[in-house]
Amino acid sequence: MNAPPNKRLEMLEKLASSPDADSFARYGLAMEYRKAGRIEDALAAFERLRAADAGYVPMYLMAGQMLLDAERTDAAREWLRAGLEVATAKGDSKAKNELAQALALAD
């Protein structure tokens, strides 16, 4: 039996594939893949977002947590450390604290 189509995922895939896609659409797609348990697709979407907008702080925590949940600790650490650098450079103390807490769980 096939699963019913995920309209939200279809919409986000369309939005994120546009050359004019914004960071929020790309992030939303990654999160929707994560929610669906499609870890490799989510990671690829996070990587595309990172290539397009390395300063988009929320992706680092979400990608790191997803990788921790998938027991891919080394990759999680890389994302979380990179996020710490970006959050620190931006002066985002809330994100910095959240990333540091997640990194502590990875160590």
PDB file of C-alpha atoms in Angstrom:
ATOM      1  CA  MET A   1       0.000   0.000   0.000  1.00  0.00           C
ATOM      2  CA  ASN A   2       1.411   3.403  -0.972  1.00  0.00           C
ATOM      3  CA  ALA A   3       1.542   6.255   1.505  1.00  0.00           C
ATOM      4  CA  PRO A   4      -0.699   9.208   0.714  1.00  0.00           C
ATOM      5  CA  PRO A   5       1.085  12.107  -0.962  1.00  0.00           C
ATOM      6  CA  ASN A   6       2.604  14.625   1.393  1.00  0.00           C
ATOM      7  CA  LYS A   7       1.297  17.928   0.026  1.00  0.00           C
ATOM      8  CA  ARG A   8       3.486  20.013   2.323  1.00  0.00           C
ATOM      9  CA  LEU A   9       6.586  18.136   1.195  1.00  0.00           C
ATOM     10  CA  GLU A  10       5.600  18.510  -2.454  1.00  0.00           C
ATOM     11  CA  MET A  11       5.088  22.253  -2.001  1.00  0.00           C
ATOM     12  CA  LEU A  12       8.412  22.685  -0.183  1.00  0.00           C
ATOM     13  CA  GLU A  13      10.275  20.665  -2.814  1.00  0.00           C
ATOM     14  CA  LYS A  14       8.849  22.951  -5.487  1.00  0.00           C
ATOM     15  CA  LEU A  15       9.687  26.121  -3.535  1.00  0.00           C
ATOM     16  CA  ALA A  16      13.207  24.982  -2.625  1.00  0.00           C
ATOM     17  CA  SER A  17      14.024  23.923  -6.188  1.00  0.00           C
ATOM     18  CA  SER A  18      13.402  27.425  -7.512  1.00  0.00           C
ATOM     19  CA  PRO A  19      16.507  29.469  -8.319  1.00  0.00           C
ATOM     20  CA  ASP A  20      14.932  32.209  -6.184  1.00  0.00           C
ATOM     21  CA  ALA A  21      14.381  29.921  -3.185  1.00  0.00           C
ATOM     22  CA  ASP A  22      14.934  31.641   0.116  1.00  0.00           C
ATOM     23  CA  SER A  23      16.656  30.136   3.122  1.00  0.00           C
ATOM     24  CA  PHE A  24      13.401  29.568   4.985  1.00  0.00           C
ATOM     25  CA  ALA A  25      11.990  27.424   2.147  1.00  0.00           C
ATOM     26  CA  ARG A  26      15.185  25.370   2.011  1.00  0.00           C
ATOM     27  CA  TYR A  27      15.163  24.988   5.791  1.00  0.00           C
ATOM     28  CA  GLY A  28      11.499  23.983   5.743  1.00  0.00           C
ATOM     29  CA  LEU A  29      12.243  21.289   3.177  1.00  0.00           C
ATOM     30  CA  ALA A  30      15.098  19.900   5.264  1.00  0.00           C
ATOM     31  CA  MET A  31      12.884  19.848   8.338  1.00  0.00           C
ATOM     32  CA  GLU A  32      10.044  18.138   6.474  1.00  0.00           C
ATOM     33  CA  TYR A  33      12.432  15.425   5.287  1.00  0.00           C
ATOM     34  CA  ARG A  34      13.695  15.087   8.860  1.00  0.00           C
ATOM     35  CA  LYS A  35      10.147  14.746  10.160  1.00  0.00           C
ATOM     36  CA  ALA A  36       9.495  12.035   7.547  1.00  0.00           C
ATOM     37  CA  GLY A  37      12.592  10.127   8.691  1.00  0.00           C
ATOM     38  CA  ARG A  38      14.345  10.747   5.381  1.00  0.00           C
ATOM     39  CA  ILE A  39      17.708  11.492   6.981  1.00  0.00           C
ATOM     40  CA  GLU A  40      19.838  11.435   3.815  1.00  0.00           C
ATOM     41  CA  ASP A  41      17.413  13.729   1.993  1.00  0.00           C
ATOM     42  CA  ALA A  42      17.287  16.034   5.012  1.00  0.00           C
ATOM     43  CA  LEU A  43      21.066  16.140   5.237  1.00  0.00           C
ATOM     44  CA  ALA A  44      21.347  16.916   1.520  1.00  0.00           C
ATOM     45  CA  ALA A  45      18.798  19.718   1.928  1.00  0.00           C
ATOM     46  CA  PHE A  46      20.707  21.119   4.921  1.00  0.00           C
ATOM     47  CA  GLU A  47      23.922  20.961   2.875  1.00  0.00           C
ATOM     48  CA  ARG A  48      22.292  22.823  -0.028  1.00  0.00           C
ATOM     49  CA  LEU A  49      21.046  25.454   2.398  1.00  0.00           C
ATOM     50  CA  ARG A  50      24.511  25.761   3.921  1.00  0.00           C
ATOM     51  CA  ALA A  51      26.023  26.249   0.466  1.00  0.00           C
ATOM     52  CA  ALA A  52      23.461  28.955  -0.325  1.00  0.00           C
ATOM     53  CA  ASP A  53      23.398  30.700   3.068  1.00  0.00           C
ATOM     54  CA  ALA A  54      26.069  29.607   5.550  1.00  0.00           C
ATOM     55  CA  GLY A  55      24.846  32.264   7.984  1.00  0.00           C
ATOM     56  CA  TYR A  56      21.421  30.656   8.490  1.00  0.00           C
ATOM     57  CA  VAL A  57      21.976  29.698  12.123  1.00  0.00           C
ATOM     58  CA  PRO A  58      18.953  27.424  12.867  1.00  0.00           C
ATOM     59  CA  MET A  59      20.064  24.766  10.379  1.00  0.00           C
ATOM     60  CA  TYR A  60      23.189  23.932  12.360  1.00  0.00           C
ATOM     61  CA  LEU A  61      21.340  22.894  15.498  1.00  0.00           C
ATOM     62  CA  MET A  62      18.643  20.972  13.630  1.00  0.00           C
ATOM     63  CA  ALA A  63      21.148  19.147  11.410  1.00  0.00           C
ATOM     64  CA  GLY A  64      23.335  18.409  14.429  1.00  0.00           C
ATOM     65  CA  GLN A  65      20.450  17.044  16.482  1.00  0.00           C
ATOM     66  CA  MET A  66      19.232  14.936  13.577  1.00  0.00           C
ATOM     67  CA  LEU A  67      22.693  13.449  13.133  1.00  0.00           C
ATOM     68  CA  LEU A  68      23.003  12.784  16.865  1.00  0.00           C
ATOM     69  CA  ASP A  69      19.663  10.960  16.764  1.00  0.00           C
ATOM     70  CA  ALA A  70      20.988   8.921  13.828  1.00  0.00           C
ATOM     71  CA  GLU A  71      24.112   8.104  15.878  1.00  0.00           C
ATOM     72  CA  ARG A  72      26.349   9.913  13.404  1.00  0.00           C
ATOM     73  CA  THR A  73      28.270  11.695  16.129  1.00  0.00           C
ATOM     74  CA  ASP A  74      31.280  12.886  14.136  1.00  0.00           C
ATOM     75  CA  ALA A  75      29.082  14.546  11.510  1.00  0.00           C
ATOM     76  CA  ALA A  76      26.883  16.012  14.248  1.00  0.00           C
ATOM     77  CA  ARG A  77      29.912  17.539  15.957  1.00  0.00           C
ATOM     78  CA  GLU A  78      31.030  19.144  12.699  1.00  0.00           C
ATOM     79  CA  TRP A  79      27.643  20.786  12.157  1.00  0.00           C
ATOM     80  CA  LEU A  80      27.356  21.913  15.769  1.00  0.00           C
ATOM     81  CA  ARG A  81      30.885  23.357  15.875  1.00  0.00           C
ATOM     82  CA  ALA A  82      30.314  25.214  12.610  1.00  0.00           C
ATOM     83  CA  GLY A  83      27.054  26.547  14.025  1.00  0.00           C
ATOM     84  CA  LEU A  84      28.832  27.740  17.160  1.00  0.00           C
ATOM     85  CA  GLU A  85      31.252  29.714  15.002  1.00  0.00           C
ATOM     86  CA  VAL A  86      28.439  31.317  13.004  1.00  0.00           C
ATOM     87  CA  ALA A  87      26.337  32.101  16.092  1.00  0.00           C
ATOM     88  CA  THR A  88      29.357  33.596  17.840  1.00  0.00           C
ATOM     89  CA  ALA A  89      30.203  35.750  14.809  1.00  0.00           C
ATOM     90  CA  LYS A  90      26.605  36.965  14.657  1.00  0.00           C
ATOM     91  CA  GLY A  91      26.418  37.633  18.394  1.00  0.00           C
ATOM     92  CA  ASP A  92      23.481  35.220  18.735  1.00  0.00           C
ATOM     93  CA  SER A  93      23.919  34.138  22.348  1.00  0.00           C
ATOM     94  CA  LYS A  94      20.694  32.077  22.484  1.00  0.00           C
ATOM     95  CA  ALA A  95      21.718  29.958  19.486  1.00  0.00           C
ATOM     96  CA  LYS A  96      25.276  29.766  20.790  1.00  0.00           C
ATOM     97  CA  ASN A  97      24.043  28.336  24.103  1.00  0.00           C
ATOM     98  CA  GLU A  98      21.740  25.827  22.388  1.00  0.00           C
ATOM     99  CA  LEU A  99      24.522  24.682  20.078  1.00  0.00           C
ATOM    100  CA  ALA A 100      26.974  24.379  22.981  1.00  0.00           C
ATOM    101  CA  GLN A 101      24.476  22.250  24.919  1.00  0.00           C
ATOM    102  CA  ALA A 102      23.946  19.964  21.941  1.00  0.00           C
ATOM    103  CA  LEU A 103      27.687  19.709  21.371  1.00  0.00           C
ATOM    104  CA  ALA A 104      28.176  18.716  25.012  1.00  0.00           C
ATOM    105  CA  LEU A 105      25.814  15.782  24.400  1.00  0.00           C
ATOM    106  CA  ALA A 106      27.920  14.744  21.412  1.00  0.00           C
ATOM    107  CA  ASP A 107      31.173  14.696  23.392  1.00  0.00           C
TER     108      ASP A 107
END
